[in-house]
Structure formats: C-alpha cells, structure tokens
Short mmCIF file of C-alpha atoms (C1' of nucleotides) in Angstrom, two decimals:
data_model
loop_
_atom_site.label_atom_id
_atom_site.label_comp_id
_atom_site.label_asym_id
_atom_site.label_seq_id
_atom_site.Cartn_x
_atom_site.Cartn_y
_atom_site.Cartn_z
CA MET W 1 20.85 -1.76 1.47
CA PHE W 2 20.09 -3.44 -1.82
CA GLY W 3 21.98 -6.58 -1.11
CA VAL W 4 23.98 -5.69 -4.17
CA ASP W 5 27.22 -7.33 -3.29
CA HIS W 6 25.53 -10.59 -2.56
CA ASP W 7 23.01 -10.86 -5.36
CA CYS W 8 24.96 -9.33 -8.11
CA VAL W 9 28.06 -11.35 -7.61
CA SER W 10 26.71 -14.66 -6.52
CA ALA W 11 24.15 -14.74 -9.26
CA TRP W 12 26.87 -15.21 -11.80
CA GLY W 13 28.91 -17.44 -9.61
CA ARG W 14 32.06 -15.43 -9.95
CA ARG W 15 33.61 -12.32 -8.57
CA ARG W 16 35.99 -11.12 -11.19
CA GLN W 17 33.58 -9.13 -13.34
CA PHE W 18 33.89 -6.30 -10.88
CA SER W 19 37.55 -5.44 -10.90
CA HIS W 20 37.26 -4.61 -7.24
CA ASP W 21 34.42 -4.90 -4.83
CA GLU W 22 35.20 -1.34 -3.87
CA ASP W 23 33.88 -0.31 -7.24
CA LEU W 24 30.55 -1.79 -6.36
CA VAL W 25 30.52 -0.20 -2.93
CA ALA W 26 31.36 3.11 -4.50
CA PHE W 27 28.56 2.61 -6.96
CA MET W 28 26.09 1.92 -4.22
CA GLN W 29 27.13 5.04 -2.42
CA GLU W 30 26.85 7.05 -5.55
CA LEU W 31 23.50 5.51 -6.37
CA ASN W 32 22.27 6.37 -2.91
CA SER W 33 23.56 9.90 -3.05
CA THR W 34 22.18 10.39 -6.54
CA ALA W 35 18.85 8.76 -5.88
CA THR W 36 15.85 10.76 -4.84
CA LEU W 37 14.03 9.27 -1.89
CA GLU W 38 10.29 9.61 -1.53
CA ARG W 39 7.79 8.57 1.07
CA TRP W 40 4.29 7.53 0.09
CA GLN W 41 0.97 6.73 1.61
CA ARG W 42 -1.54 4.09 0.75
CA ALA W 43 -3.41 4.60 -2.53
CA ASP W 44 -0.94 7.17 -3.77
CA CYS W 45 -0.10 7.07 -7.44
CA CYS W 46 3.59 7.07 -8.11
CA ASP W 47 3.65 6.98 -11.87
CA ALA W 48 5.91 9.99 -11.76
CA ILE W 49 8.87 7.85 -10.76
CA VAL W 50 9.08 6.18 -14.13
CA ALA W 51 8.04 9.20 -16.14
CA ASN W 52 10.51 10.02 -18.90
CA GLY W 53 12.31 6.74 -18.44
CA GLY W 54 13.02 7.09 -14.75
CA ILE W 55 14.15 4.05 -12.81
CA GLY W 56 12.78 3.38 -9.34
CA TRP W 57 13.10 0.79 -6.64
CA VAL W 58 11.33 -0.02 -3.44
CA LEU W 59 13.09 0.46 -0.13
CA SER W 60 10.16 -0.49 2.06
CA GLY W 61 6.47 -1.15 1.57
CA ILE W 62 4.71 -2.42 -1.52
CA ILE W 63 3.90 -0.98 -4.89
CA ARG W 64 1.69 -2.60 -7.45
CA LYS W 65 2.25 -2.37 -11.16
CA CYS W 66 -1.08 -2.19 -12.94
CA VAL W 67 -2.69 -1.97 -16.30
CA ILE W 68 -6.02 -0.21 -16.53
CA ARG W 69 -7.95 -1.73 -19.40
CA LYS W 70 -10.21 0.12 -21.74
CA ASP W 71 -13.25 -1.33 -20.01
CA GLY W 72 -12.01 0.11 -16.73
CA GLN W 73 -10.88 -3.19 -15.29
CA ARG W 74 -7.61 -3.16 -13.42
CA ARG W 75 -5.04 -5.91 -13.76
CA ILE W 76 -2.11 -6.12 -11.39
CA ILE W 77 0.89 -7.34 -13.32
CA ASP W 78 3.48 -7.31 -10.59
CA MET W 79 3.89 -6.63 -6.89
CA LEU W 80 7.02 -4.67 -6.14
CA MET W 81 8.57 -5.30 -2.78
CA PRO W 82 11.79 -4.06 -1.17
CA ASP W 83 14.80 -4.34 -3.49
CA ASP W 84 12.61 -4.69 -6.56
CA PHE W 85 13.38 -2.34 -9.42
CA PHE W 86 10.91 -0.98 -11.93
CA GLY W 87 11.04 1.20 -14.97
CA LEU W 88 14.10 -0.61 -16.29
CA ARG W 89 12.31 -1.18 -19.52
CA THR W 90 11.60 1.92 -21.52
CA ASP W 91 8.66 0.97 -23.62
CA LYS W 92 6.12 3.44 -24.76
CA SER W 93 3.88 0.77 -26.22
CA ARG W 94 2.17 -0.10 -22.97
CA LEU W 95 1.27 2.23 -20.16
CA PHE W 96 1.55 0.98 -16.62
CA SER W 97 0.38 2.76 -13.57
CA PHE W 98 1.97 2.31 -10.19
CA GLU W 99 -0.09 2.33 -7.02
CA VAL W 100 1.21 2.43 -3.49
CA SER W 101 -0.23 -0.50 -1.60
CA SER W 102 0.90 0.10 1.96
CA ASP W 103 1.54 3.10 4.16
CA GLU W 104 5.07 4.17 4.90
CA THR W 105 6.26 3.08 1.51
CA LEU W 106 9.70 4.38 0.72
CA THR W 107 11.08 4.53 -2.79
CA ALA W 108 14.21 5.68 -4.49
CA LYS W 109 14.58 6.80 -8.04
CA ILE W 110 17.05 8.05 -10.53
CA THR W 111 16.23 9.75 -13.77
CA ARG W 112 17.15 8.16 -17.05
CA ARG W 113 19.67 10.92 -17.47
CA GLU W 114 21.37 9.98 -14.21
CA PHE W 115 21.20 6.33 -15.20
CA ASN W 116 22.88 7.13 -18.47
CA ALA W 117 25.54 9.15 -16.75
CA LEU W 118 26.25 6.38 -14.27
CA THR W 119 26.48 3.63 -16.84
CA ALA W 120 28.43 5.77 -19.25
CA MET W 121 31.11 6.29 -16.62
CA ARG W 122 31.14 2.70 -15.48
CA PRO W 123 29.49 0.55 -18.11
CA TRP W 124 29.97 -2.61 -16.09
CA LEU W 125 27.14 -1.34 -13.93
CA TYR W 126 24.89 -2.77 -16.57
CA GLN W 127 25.61 -6.09 -14.98
CA PHE W 128 23.88 -4.83 -11.89
CA PHE W 129 20.78 -3.69 -13.75
CA HIS W 130 20.81 -6.78 -15.92
CA ASP W 131 20.68 -8.80 -12.76
CA ARG W 132 17.72 -6.79 -11.51
CA ALA W 133 15.96 -7.36 -14.79
CA CYS W 134 16.51 -11.10 -14.41
CA GLN W 135 14.95 -10.99 -10.97
CA THR W 136 11.93 -9.37 -12.55
CA ILE W 137 11.82 -12.16 -15.09
CA ALA W 138 11.82 -14.70 -12.29
CA ARG W 139 8.93 -12.94 -10.56
CA LEU W 140 6.88 -12.80 -13.73
CA GLU W 141 7.56 -16.43 -14.56
CA ASN W 142 6.41 -17.45 -11.13
CA HIS W 143 3.29 -15.40 -11.50
CA ILE W 144 2.48 -16.96 -14.84
CA LEU W 145 2.64 -20.32 -13.13
CA VAL W 146 0.38 -19.15 -10.31
CA GLN W 147 -2.13 -17.70 -12.74
CA GLY W 148 -1.97 -20.79 -14.90
CA ARG W 149 -3.39 -23.14 -12.30
CA THR W 150 -6.83 -24.50 -13.02
CA THR W 151 -8.93 -24.15 -9.87
CA SER W 152 -9.14 -21.17 -7.56
CA ILE W 153 -7.91 -23.24 -4.61
CA GLN W 154 -4.76 -24.07 -6.56
CA LYS W 155 -4.22 -20.44 -7.46
CA ILE W 156 -4.68 -19.19 -3.93
CA ALA W 157 -2.55 -21.98 -2.49
CA SER W 158 0.38 -21.26 -4.78
CA TYR W 159 -0.09 -17.55 -4.28
CA LEU W 160 0.09 -17.91 -0.52
CA LEU W 161 3.19 -20.07 -0.76
CA LEU W 162 4.84 -17.58 -3.08
CA MET W 163 4.02 -14.74 -0.70
CA SER W 164 5.29 -16.59 2.32
CA ARG W 165 8.56 -17.06 0.49
CA ARG W 166 8.88 -13.46 -0.68
CA LEU W 167 7.76 -11.70 2.44
CA PRO W 168 10.17 -11.32 5.29
CA GLN W 169 9.53 -14.05 7.80
CA GLN W 170 7.67 -12.50 10.64
CA GLN W 171 6.81 -14.46 13.76
CA GLY W 172 6.71 -18.13 12.87
CA THR W 173 4.58 -19.12 9.92
CA ALA W 174 2.33 -16.07 9.95
CA VAL W 175 2.17 -14.09 6.75
CA VAL W 176 0.74 -10.58 6.75
CA LEU W 177 -0.69 -10.13 3.29
CA PRO W 178 0.28 -6.71 2.00
CA MET W 179 -2.82 -6.42 -0.16
CA SER W 180 -6.58 -6.60 0.01
CA ARG W 181 -8.77 -9.34 -1.41
CA TYR W 182 -9.53 -7.06 -4.31
CA ASP W 183 -5.84 -6.74 -5.08
CA ILE W 184 -5.35 -10.47 -4.91
CA ALA W 185 -8.29 -10.91 -7.23
CA ASP W 186 -6.95 -8.43 -9.76
CA HIS W 187 -3.54 -10.01 -9.49
CA ILE W 188 -4.32 -13.66 -10.07
CA GLY W 189 -7.31 -13.01 -12.26
CA ILE W 190 -10.32 -14.33 -10.36
CA ALA W 191 -13.28 -12.63 -8.70
CA VAL W 192 -13.04 -11.21 -5.21
CA GLU W 193 -15.70 -13.55 -3.91
CA THR W 194 -13.80 -16.50 -5.29
CA VAL W 195 -10.66 -15.38 -3.46
CA SER W 196 -12.61 -15.21 -0.25
CA ARG W 197 -14.23 -18.58 -0.82
CA ALA W 198 -10.93 -20.26 -1.59
CA ILE W 199 -9.33 -18.86 1.55
CA THR W 200 -12.31 -19.93 3.60
CA GLU W 201 -12.11 -23.41 2.12
CA LEU W 202 -8.39 -23.70 2.92
CA ARG W 203 -9.17 -22.60 6.45
CA ARG W 204 -11.99 -25.11 6.71
CA ARG W 205 -9.55 -27.84 5.76
CA GLY W 206 -7.28 -26.78 8.58
CA ILE W 207 -4.42 -25.91 6.25
CA ILE W 208 -4.30 -22.22 7.07
CA GLU W 209 -5.61 -20.04 9.86
CA LEU W 210 -6.73 -16.42 9.87
CA GLU W 211 -5.91 -14.30 12.85
CA THR W 212 -7.20 -11.32 10.95
CA PRO W 213 -8.33 -11.29 7.31
CA ARG W 214 -4.90 -9.97 6.41
CA CYS W 215 -2.84 -12.21 8.65
CA VAL W 216 -2.59 -15.75 7.35
CA SER W 217 -0.91 -18.43 9.38
CA ILE W 218 0.14 -21.49 7.41
CA ARG W 219 -0.63 -24.48 9.60
CA ASP W 220 0.57 -27.17 7.24
CA THR W 221 2.94 -26.16 4.47
CA ARG W 222 3.05 -29.68 3.07
CA LYS W 223 -0.71 -29.91 2.71
CA LEU W 224 -0.78 -26.44 1.17
CA GLU W 225 1.68 -27.60 -1.46
CA ASP W 226 -0.44 -30.68 -2.07
CA GLN W 227 -3.43 -28.47 -2.86
CA ILE W 228 -1.60 -27.15 -5.88
CA SER W 229 -1.29 -30.50 -7.59
CA SER W 230 -4.39 -32.32 -6.47
CA THR W 231 -7.11 -32.51 -9.08
CA ARG W 232 -9.85 -33.56 -6.70
CA SER W 233 -11.45 -31.39 -4.07
CA MET U 1 20.95 -10.74 -38.07
CA PHE U 2 19.68 -10.02 -34.59
CA GLY U 3 18.55 -6.52 -35.31
CA VAL U 4 21.04 -5.50 -32.68
CA ASP U 5 21.87 -2.08 -33.94
CA HIS U 6 18.28 -1.04 -34.09
CA ASP U 7 16.88 -2.47 -30.90
CA CYS U 8 19.78 -1.98 -28.64
CA VAL U 9 20.36 1.61 -29.50
CA SER U 10 16.91 2.92 -30.04
CA ALA U 11 15.57 1.26 -26.94
CA TRP U 12 17.45 3.71 -24.80
CA GLY U 13 16.86 6.63 -27.07
CA ARG U 14 20.50 7.52 -27.38
CA ARG U 15 23.55 6.43 -29.24
CA ARG U 16 26.45 7.45 -27.15
CA GLN U 17 26.62 4.43 -24.89
CA PHE U 18 28.46 2.63 -27.61
CA SER U 19 31.50 4.70 -28.33
CA HIS U 20 31.25 3.66 -31.95
CA ASP U 21 28.75 1.63 -33.81
CA GLU U 22 31.66 -0.33 -35.14
CA ASP U 23 32.09 -1.74 -31.67
CA LEU U 24 28.65 -3.22 -31.89
CA VAL U 25 29.25 -4.58 -35.35
CA ALA U 26 32.47 -6.10 -34.17
CA PHE U 27 30.64 -7.60 -31.23
CA MET U 28 28.02 -9.13 -33.45
CA GLN U 29 30.70 -10.63 -35.62
CA GLU U 30 32.47 -11.98 -32.61
CA LEU U 31 29.24 -13.31 -31.15
CA ASN U 32 28.50 -15.04 -34.42
CA SER U 33 31.94 -16.52 -34.69
CA THR U 34 31.93 -17.60 -31.08
CA ALA U 35 28.41 -18.93 -31.06
CA THR U 36 27.67 -22.55 -31.74
CA LEU U 37 24.90 -23.04 -34.25
CA GLU U 38 22.58 -26.00 -34.04
CA ARG U 39 19.71 -27.24 -36.14
CA TRP U 40 16.75 -28.97 -34.57
CA GLN U 41 13.68 -30.92 -35.50
CA ARG U 42 10.23 -30.83 -34.07
CA ALA U 43 9.84 -32.29 -30.57
CA ASP U 44 13.57 -32.21 -29.92
CA CYS U 45 14.62 -31.31 -26.43
CA CYS U 46 17.23 -28.59 -26.34
CA ASP U 47 17.78 -28.24 -22.63
CA ALA U 48 21.46 -28.71 -23.31
CA ILE U 49 21.77 -25.17 -24.61
CA VAL U 50 21.24 -23.64 -21.22
CA ALA U 51 23.03 -26.34 -19.28
CA ASN U 52 25.72 -24.92 -17.02
CA GLY U 53 24.50 -21.39 -17.52
CA GLY U 54 24.67 -21.38 -21.29
CA ILE U 55 22.92 -18.61 -23.18
CA GLY U 56 20.98 -19.36 -26.33
CA TRP U 57 18.91 -17.52 -28.86
CA VAL U 58 16.63 -18.47 -31.69
CA LEU U 59 17.66 -17.76 -35.26
CA SER U 60 14.65 -19.35 -36.90
CA GLY U 61 11.78 -21.52 -35.80
CA ILE U 62 10.13 -21.70 -32.42
CA ILE U 63 11.15 -23.06 -29.05
CA ARG U 64 8.88 -23.35 -26.06
CA LYS U 65 10.01 -22.86 -22.52
CA CYS U 66 8.15 -25.25 -20.26
CA VAL U 67 7.72 -26.33 -16.72
CA ILE U 68 6.77 -29.92 -16.09
CA ARG U 69 4.81 -30.07 -12.88
CA LYS U 70 4.97 -32.84 -10.36
CA ASP U 71 1.59 -34.13 -11.51
CA GLY U 72 2.96 -34.44 -15.02
CA GLN U 73 1.12 -31.46 -16.42
CA ARG U 74 3.08 -29.22 -18.74
CA ARG U 75 2.88 -25.46 -18.61
CA ILE U 76 4.39 -23.37 -21.38
CA ILE U 77 5.84 -20.23 -19.86
CA ASP U 78 7.19 -18.59 -22.96
CA MET U 79 7.39 -19.00 -26.70
CA LEU U 80 10.81 -18.17 -28.06
CA MET U 81 10.89 -16.84 -31.58
CA PRO U 82 13.70 -15.49 -33.75
CA ASP U 83 15.88 -12.96 -31.90
CA ASP U 84 14.62 -14.10 -28.50
CA PHE U 85 17.28 -14.97 -25.97
CA PHE U 86 16.98 -17.52 -23.20
CA GLY U 87 19.10 -18.73 -20.36
CA LEU U 88 20.09 -15.20 -19.43
CA ARG U 89 18.94 -15.84 -15.93
CA THR U 90 21.03 -18.34 -14.03
CA ASP U 91 18.69 -19.65 -11.45
CA LYS U 92 18.87 -23.13 -10.11
CA SER U 93 15.66 -22.76 -8.14
CA ARG U 94 13.38 -23.65 -11.02
CA LEU U 95 14.01 -26.07 -13.80
CA PHE U 96 12.78 -25.28 -17.24
CA SER U 97 12.80 -27.56 -20.20
CA PHE U 98 13.03 -26.34 -23.73
CA GLU U 99 11.18 -28.07 -26.53
CA VAL U 100 11.56 -27.42 -30.22
CA SER U 101 8.20 -26.56 -31.69
CA SER U 102 8.84 -26.39 -35.40
CA ASP U 103 11.08 -28.15 -37.85
CA GLU U 104 14.10 -26.40 -39.23
CA THR U 105 14.66 -24.57 -35.98
CA LEU U 106 18.05 -22.95 -35.83
CA THR U 107 19.63 -21.83 -32.60
CA ALA U 108 22.86 -20.26 -31.50
CA LYS U 109 24.45 -20.52 -28.13
CA ILE U 110 27.43 -19.43 -26.14
CA THR U 111 28.58 -20.96 -22.92
CA ARG U 112 28.57 -18.98 -19.74
CA ARG U 113 32.33 -19.04 -19.92
CA GLU U 114 32.27 -17.40 -23.32
CA PHE U 115 29.69 -14.93 -22.10
CA ASN U 116 31.93 -14.02 -19.19
CA ALA U 117 34.91 -13.63 -21.45
CA LEU U 118 33.00 -11.38 -23.83
CA THR U 119 31.59 -9.15 -21.16
CA ALA U 120 34.83 -9.03 -19.23
CA MET U 121 36.58 -7.68 -22.29
CA ARG U 122 33.83 -5.24 -23.18
CA PRO U 123 31.61 -4.76 -20.18
CA TRP U 124 29.34 -2.37 -22.03
CA LEU U 125 28.01 -5.45 -23.78
CA TYR U 126 25.87 -5.92 -20.73
CA GLN U 127 23.71 -3.22 -22.17
CA PHE U 128 22.95 -5.54 -25.03
CA PHE U 129 21.98 -8.43 -22.78
CA HIS U 130 20.14 -6.15 -20.43
CA ASP U 131 18.09 -5.04 -23.37
CA ARG U 132 17.34 -8.64 -24.29
CA ALA U 133 16.24 -9.30 -20.73
CA CYS U 134 13.88 -6.34 -20.95
CA GLN U 135 12.37 -7.76 -24.09
CA THR U 136 11.73 -10.96 -22.20
CA ILE U 137 10.04 -8.94 -19.48
CA ALA U 138 7.78 -7.35 -22.08
CA ARG U 139 6.84 -10.78 -23.45
CA LEU U 140 6.01 -12.14 -20.03
CA GLU U 141 4.00 -9.08 -19.08
CA ASN U 142 1.98 -9.43 -22.23
CA HIS U 143 1.40 -13.07 -21.53
CA ILE U 144 0.21 -12.34 -18.00
CA LEU U 145 -2.33 -10.00 -19.51
CA VAL U 146 -3.45 -12.63 -22.01
CA GLN U 147 -3.76 -15.27 -19.33
CA GLY U 148 -5.57 -12.86 -17.06
CA ARG U 149 -8.57 -12.41 -19.30
CA THR U 150 -11.77 -13.89 -18.01
CA THR U 151 -13.40 -15.85 -20.81
CA SER U 152 -11.74 -18.24 -23.22
CA ILE U 153 -12.84 -16.12 -26.18
CA GLN U 154 -11.00 -13.15 -24.73
CA LYS U 155 -7.90 -15.21 -24.11
CA ILE U 156 -7.85 -16.66 -27.60
CA ALA U 157 -8.60 -13.30 -29.18
CA SER U 158 -5.76 -11.53 -27.40
CA TYR U 159 -3.48 -14.48 -28.05
CA LEU U 160 -4.19 -14.38 -31.76
CA LEU U 161 -3.60 -10.64 -31.89
CA LEU U 162 -0.34 -11.03 -30.00
CA MET U 163 0.78 -13.73 -32.38
CA SER U 164 -0.14 -11.76 -35.46
CA ARG U 165 2.04 -8.96 -34.14
CA ARG U 166 4.98 -11.13 -33.22
CA LEU U 167 5.01 -13.39 -36.23
CA PRO U 168 6.52 -12.11 -39.42
CA GLN U 169 3.73 -10.87 -41.64
CA GLN U 170 3.18 -13.50 -44.25
CA GLN U 171 0.73 -12.98 -47.06
CA GLY U 172 -1.80 -10.41 -45.92
CA THR U 173 -3.54 -11.06 -42.65
CA ALA U 174 -2.90 -14.78 -42.53
CA VAL U 175 -1.09 -16.07 -39.47
CA VAL U 176 0.43 -19.52 -39.45
CA LEU U 177 0.31 -20.61 -35.84
CA PRO U 178 3.60 -22.21 -34.91
CA MET U 179 2.02 -24.47 -32.35
CA SER U 180 -0.68 -27.09 -31.92
CA ARG U 181 -3.93 -26.64 -30.02
CA TYR U 182 -2.37 -28.56 -27.17
CA ASP U 183 0.47 -26.07 -27.00
CA ILE U 184 -1.90 -23.13 -27.01
CA ALA U 185 -3.88 -24.77 -24.24
CA ASP U 186 -0.81 -25.35 -22.10
CA HIS U 187 0.33 -21.83 -22.79
CA ILE U 188 -2.72 -19.81 -21.89
CA GLY U 189 -3.96 -22.24 -19.32
CA ILE U 190 -7.22 -23.62 -20.65
CA ALA U 191 -8.28 -27.04 -21.92
CA VAL U 192 -7.60 -28.11 -25.49
CA GLU U 193 -11.29 -28.47 -26.21
CA THR U 194 -11.91 -24.97 -24.99
CA VAL U 195 -9.25 -23.64 -27.34
CA SER U 196 -10.91 -25.38 -30.24
CA ARG U 197 -14.35 -24.16 -29.24
CA ALA U 198 -13.20 -20.57 -28.87
CA ILE U 199 -11.57 -20.63 -32.29
CA THR U 200 -14.66 -22.17 -33.79
CA GLU U 201 -16.81 -19.50 -32.17
CA LEU U 202 -14.61 -16.70 -33.52
CA ARG U 203 -14.86 -18.28 -36.94
CA ARG U 204 -18.64 -18.58 -36.62
CA ARG U 205 -18.80 -14.87 -35.89
CA GLY U 206 -16.90 -14.17 -39.09
CA ILE U 207 -13.98 -12.56 -37.30
CA ILE U 208 -11.37 -15.09 -38.32
CA GLU U 209 -11.12 -17.72 -40.99
CA LEU U 210 -9.29 -21.04 -41.05
CA GLU U 211 -7.64 -22.14 -44.26
CA THR U 212 -6.10 -25.01 -42.37
CA PRO U 213 -6.32 -25.59 -38.62
CA ARG U 214 -2.91 -23.97 -38.29
CA CYS U 215 -3.44 -21.09 -40.67
CA VAL U 216 -5.62 -18.36 -39.25
CA SER U 217 -6.70 -15.44 -41.35
CA ILE U 218 -7.90 -12.44 -39.40
CA ARG U 219 -10.91 -11.08 -41.25
CA ASP U 220 -11.68 -8.17 -38.96
CA THR U 221 -8.93 -6.98 -36.66
CA ARG U 222 -11.17 -4.36 -35.09
CA LYS U 223 -13.81 -6.88 -34.15
CA LEU U 224 -11.17 -9.22 -32.80
CA GLU U 225 -9.94 -6.45 -30.51
CA ASP U 226 -13.48 -5.80 -29.41
CA GLN U 227 -13.82 -9.43 -28.31
CA ILE U 228 -11.19 -8.80 -25.68
CA SER U 229 -13.13 -6.11 -23.87
CA SER U 230 -16.70 -7.16 -24.41
CA THR U 231 -18.34 -8.81 -21.44
CA ARG U 232 -21.27 -10.22 -23.33
CA SER U 233 -21.17 -13.02 -25.84
"C1'" DC O 1 -6.21 -48.68 -46.63
"C1'" DG O 2 -5.38 -48.45 -41.85
"C1'" DC O 3 -2.90 -45.93 -38.40
"C1'" DG O 4 -1.33 -42.26 -35.00
"C1'" DG O 5 -1.70 -37.65 -34.08
"C1'" DT O 6 -4.47 -33.69 -34.26
"C1'" DT O 7 -8.73 -31.16 -34.32
"C1'" DT O 8 -13.50 -30.78 -33.67
"C1'" DT O 9 -17.99 -31.70 -31.62
"C1'" DG O 10 -21.29 -33.49 -28.07
"C1'" DA O 11 -23.22 -34.28 -23.37
"C1'" DA O 12 -22.79 -34.14 -18.52
"C1'" DT O 13 -20.61 -32.32 -14.62
"C1'" DT O 14 -18.05 -29.09 -12.01
"C1'" DC O 15 -16.63 -24.79 -11.05
"C1'" DA O 16 -16.27 -19.74 -11.06
"C1'" DA O 17 -18.70 -15.32 -12.13
"C1'" DT O 18 -22.40 -12.73 -11.01
"C1'" DC O 19 -26.01 -10.63 -8.35
"C1'" DA O 20 -27.42 -9.71 -3.79
"C1'" DA O 21 -27.04 -9.30 0.94
"C1'" DT O 22 -24.95 -9.31 5.43
"C1'" DG O 23 -21.31 -8.65 8.81
"C1'" DA O 24 -17.06 -6.48 10.61
"C1'" DC O 25 -14.56 -2.42 11.27
"C1'" DA O 26 -12.50 2.38 11.15
"C1'" DG O 27 -13.24 7.00 10.70
"C1'" DT O 28 -16.34 10.99 10.96
"C1'" DG O 29 -19.37 14.26 12.70
"C1'" DG O 30 -23.32 15.19 15.39
"C1'" DC F 1 -20.90 8.36 23.07
"C1'" DC F 2 -23.35 6.83 19.22
"C1'" DA F 3 -25.44 6.74 14.76
"C1'" DC F 4 -23.67 7.29 10.02
"C1'" DT F 5 -20.83 6.15 6.17
"C1'" DG F 6 -17.65 3.80 3.33
"C1'" DT F 7 -14.53 0.05 2.71
"C1'" DC F 8 -13.48 -4.57 3.08
"C1'" DA F 9 -14.67 -9.42 3.79
"C1'" DT F 10 -17.73 -13.11 3.82
"C1'" DT F 11 -21.68 -15.98 2.52
"C1'" DG F 12 -25.73 -17.51 -0.31
"C1'" DA F 13 -28.32 -18.40 -4.63
"C1'" DT F 14 -28.23 -18.46 -9.37
"C1'" DT F 15 -26.47 -18.35 -13.82
"C1'" DG F 16 -23.10 -19.06 -17.11
"C1'" DA F 17 -18.87 -21.00 -18.65
"C1'" DA F 18 -15.06 -24.25 -18.70
"C1'" DT F 19 -13.57 -28.90 -17.63
"C1'" DT F 20 -14.17 -33.53 -18.23
"C1'" DC F 21 -15.32 -37.72 -20.52
"C1'" DA F 22 -16.45 -39.62 -24.89
"C1'" DA F 23 -16.52 -39.98 -29.65
"C1'" DA F 24 -16.19 -38.66 -34.25
"C1'" DA F 25 -13.85 -36.24 -38.13
"C1'" DC F 26 -9.72 -35.00 -40.35
"C1'" DC F 27 -5.04 -35.46 -42.22
"C1'" DG F 28 -0.54 -36.93 -43.58
"C1'" DC F 29 1.98 -41.06 -44.08
"C1'" DG F 30 3.73 -45.69 -44.43
#
DNA sequence: CGCGGTTTTGAATTCAATCAATGACAGTGG
DNA sequence: CCACTGTCATTGATTGAATTCAAAACCGCG
C-alpha cells in the first residue's frame, strides 16, 4: 500500500538493514492495523491528525499544508499526495494547518504514542520514517526551485511539469490538476490572475491544451521544458 | 559538539528511546572517530563529500547547496551552517553542488558504507539522522516562506530575521552575513541590484544599519518584522 | 597606484500586482 | 424550469515594482 518494500530498501541501495523482509511486511501490517483511517471531504480541516505530535499520511486524494500569515494571507507550503507523510517533525515553533483539497480524501494516522511504541519495539523502523522525511526534503527542494524561477511563465511551466511527474499518469498526457487557480497561486507565490494569464499564454503558444480549466493536456513536453530556461518571451 | 543530546532527545519529548544516554555519547565519540575532518577555503567545491552517498555535516563555516541550471544560472537551495547535515538523501535524480562560502570552513563526513555499518550495529541511530532530516525540512519550509513573500523588502526583511536567528549571536544585534549580495540574490530569487536596493531602503528607514556591507545591525527588530506583513511602502 | 571583485546607484524597460469587470458553471430555492 | 447566488476562471486597464543595462563607488591587495 505504501510501496514500503520498494522505496525503503532501494533508496539505500541495499537490503540487509532489515534483517528479514518479513519484518517490514509485519510492520506494514501492524501500521495498518494500528492506524486510524479517516475519510474527508473538500475544504475540511484536518489539523487534528497532527495534533499532539500525531503522524499522518495520505492514502488517496490531496491535502495541502498551509501557513496562515498574520495579515490573513495563506501560503501553501506543500501538497501532500498519496504515500506522503506529514507531522513527522514535531515543532511547536510554527503552526501549520492542513486543508483537504479533493473529495474522497482518505488518510491514515497514528498518534505519537503509537509511533513511540512502534519504534521502541523495533527501532530500525526509523529507517522507514527517515526515508519518508527524505522524500519530503526532495519535494520541498523541488518546490524551492519552482518558486525561484523569474517569470510567471517559467514558474507555471515547471509547476506543470512537476505535477505531471507526481500525479498518476491518467490517459495519455492529460493532467488533472488537483487544485484551483487560487491554490496554485498561493503555492507558487504569484497572483491568481497571473496564474491564469500564464496558462493562457502557454495555451496560445500551443504547448498545452485545456479540455477543462482543471484538465491540462501537455502537447509538447520538450517545448514546455524550454519555457523554463528561456529568458525571452 | 553537535548538540546531539539536546536536540535529538528533546525533539521527541521523551528520553526512553535511547536506553541510556551513554549510548548516545558513545555514538558521538564513534562518529567523531570515524568521521573524516576536512578544512576548506572560500569558493572551494566540496561535492566530493556526498559522492557515492557520503554524509557530511558542517562543524564551522558555511556551505551552500546549489543547483546549476542548464542556462548557467545558479540557484542556492540551502545554506548549511554548523550542525547541519547534508547528503542524507541519496537521490540520483537531481545533482547538487556544494560550494564553500566562508574561509576556515570545517566539515566532517562519513561514507555511506560507514553510515550503514553504524546503523546496522545500532539501528536506533536512525532516530538521530531522522531528526537531522527533520531539521532540514524545517529550514526548507522556512525558506519557502521567505521566497514566497511578494515584495523584495519583505523577502530581505524575513531573510535578515531568519539569519539573525540562525547565526550565533555576536555582539548585540549585529549580524555578520556569511554570504555576498550575489549569494543572497541567488538564494531568495531576486536580482543582485534588488537585494542592494532593499537593504538600502531598510537602512534609509532606520530599521537596520550597516557597519560594513556584510555586517548588518538590526536597530528595530519589531519594525523589521512589520515590514514583512505590511502591504504599503 | 591600478586592479578585480563587490556593492551601490541611475535610467529605461519589462513584467506582475492590483483594481475592475465579465463569463462559465453548479447548486439552490422559488 | 428558471432566475438567483456564489465560486472559479478569464480578460482588460492601470499602476507599481523588479529586471535589465550601464556606470560609478568602494575595498582589499599585490
């Protein structure tokens, strides 16, 4: 379900850390039996998952990790998709809020107490969570690069490419964006109108196509990649 | 030396994961004896540390983690300061380069083989590295927030505040920036001239003061924080 | 003193934010 | 069934800000 056996082992390029793969399978079963499953609807707030150090992960759907600034502005730090963990870091210094982005979102969670019990019994399980943390690092690094582009076209282009890579490949090259224009704007740090204009411009250039506002079909991946580097319009 | 006992234990709010604190002390000693120390000068390239999955950490000085884009532009993803680890994530998909930012930079490293040997013997050590990974996550999240501000003044203001918190408190409120204007520009994603202008503007408003271009003295922390939220000039 | 690297400043251009308005669409209740 | 309402998406006009190009000032150093 989590792709544990694949990710966790192959990421380190060796198999011997886990004395037996059965240990890992047993862990997954225990994690599943221990975990509390919850189903959510769009616009739900699921802060409760990580309350008191709880650890959650997405089984299906999308959750966004946000910061609400003092001036009321919302910034989306991370988009959590299936197999992504959150709440690994217990840090009181910054408060995040978690919003459900799509209907039929399914999450699992364990309390910090359960986490402690699990890892106390089998401390090598930290390798598993360490690996999840490293995946988070990779996501954030990528996002920093997306956000760091200069023009809005570059940002949108790299964002679309990133999404097409992360989202499960549906029919052909079509990507169903799991978020509204407002969410995209709050995520990459530009105005909603600018998001719309950039998408329109990419469509005008024949690089992408919009079946619906949410469904983006990438006509020319190569050209889309070129948009990221090109300085000229 | 790494502040291990404090961070690693308190971060989880419990002490029982490590059967005895002596284990941790012993681990630190072993890590120190195993680790290879290296001294670097400004502008050195220390990619070699993380070659073949090596894990490094900064003892003193600053190292920047960069991505060199196809068009030659450099983006600084992360600034590594004392006690920061890097190379934890073994991911061939993206190539980072590490540049030494200040003279007298001292690093330690262990090879992935040594890392495997250490954790195989005492798998609970993963908790330690997991904790380091979570610290990296916190850094990157903060940086996403800095980069996500709208105006250059806001970006510079939040960057300066972040730096003043991360850097060891030297005399009073003075902060010696460990990087050039070019580095700041490549880090927060604006032009060098804009960095300079924003700093000049903050100085003009009496919020900061520049003894030298590198040495920033924060006159009014409160006002500097206000710059981050204020929409008007 | 001149030299390279760094920082600052200036002027012109380009680009994104902002304000404002319209269109598309789903859901709701008359 | 249709107007009504709210949300989302797009487009236009304008303003404001950052990039760009250019040049000057500064500083440590040989």
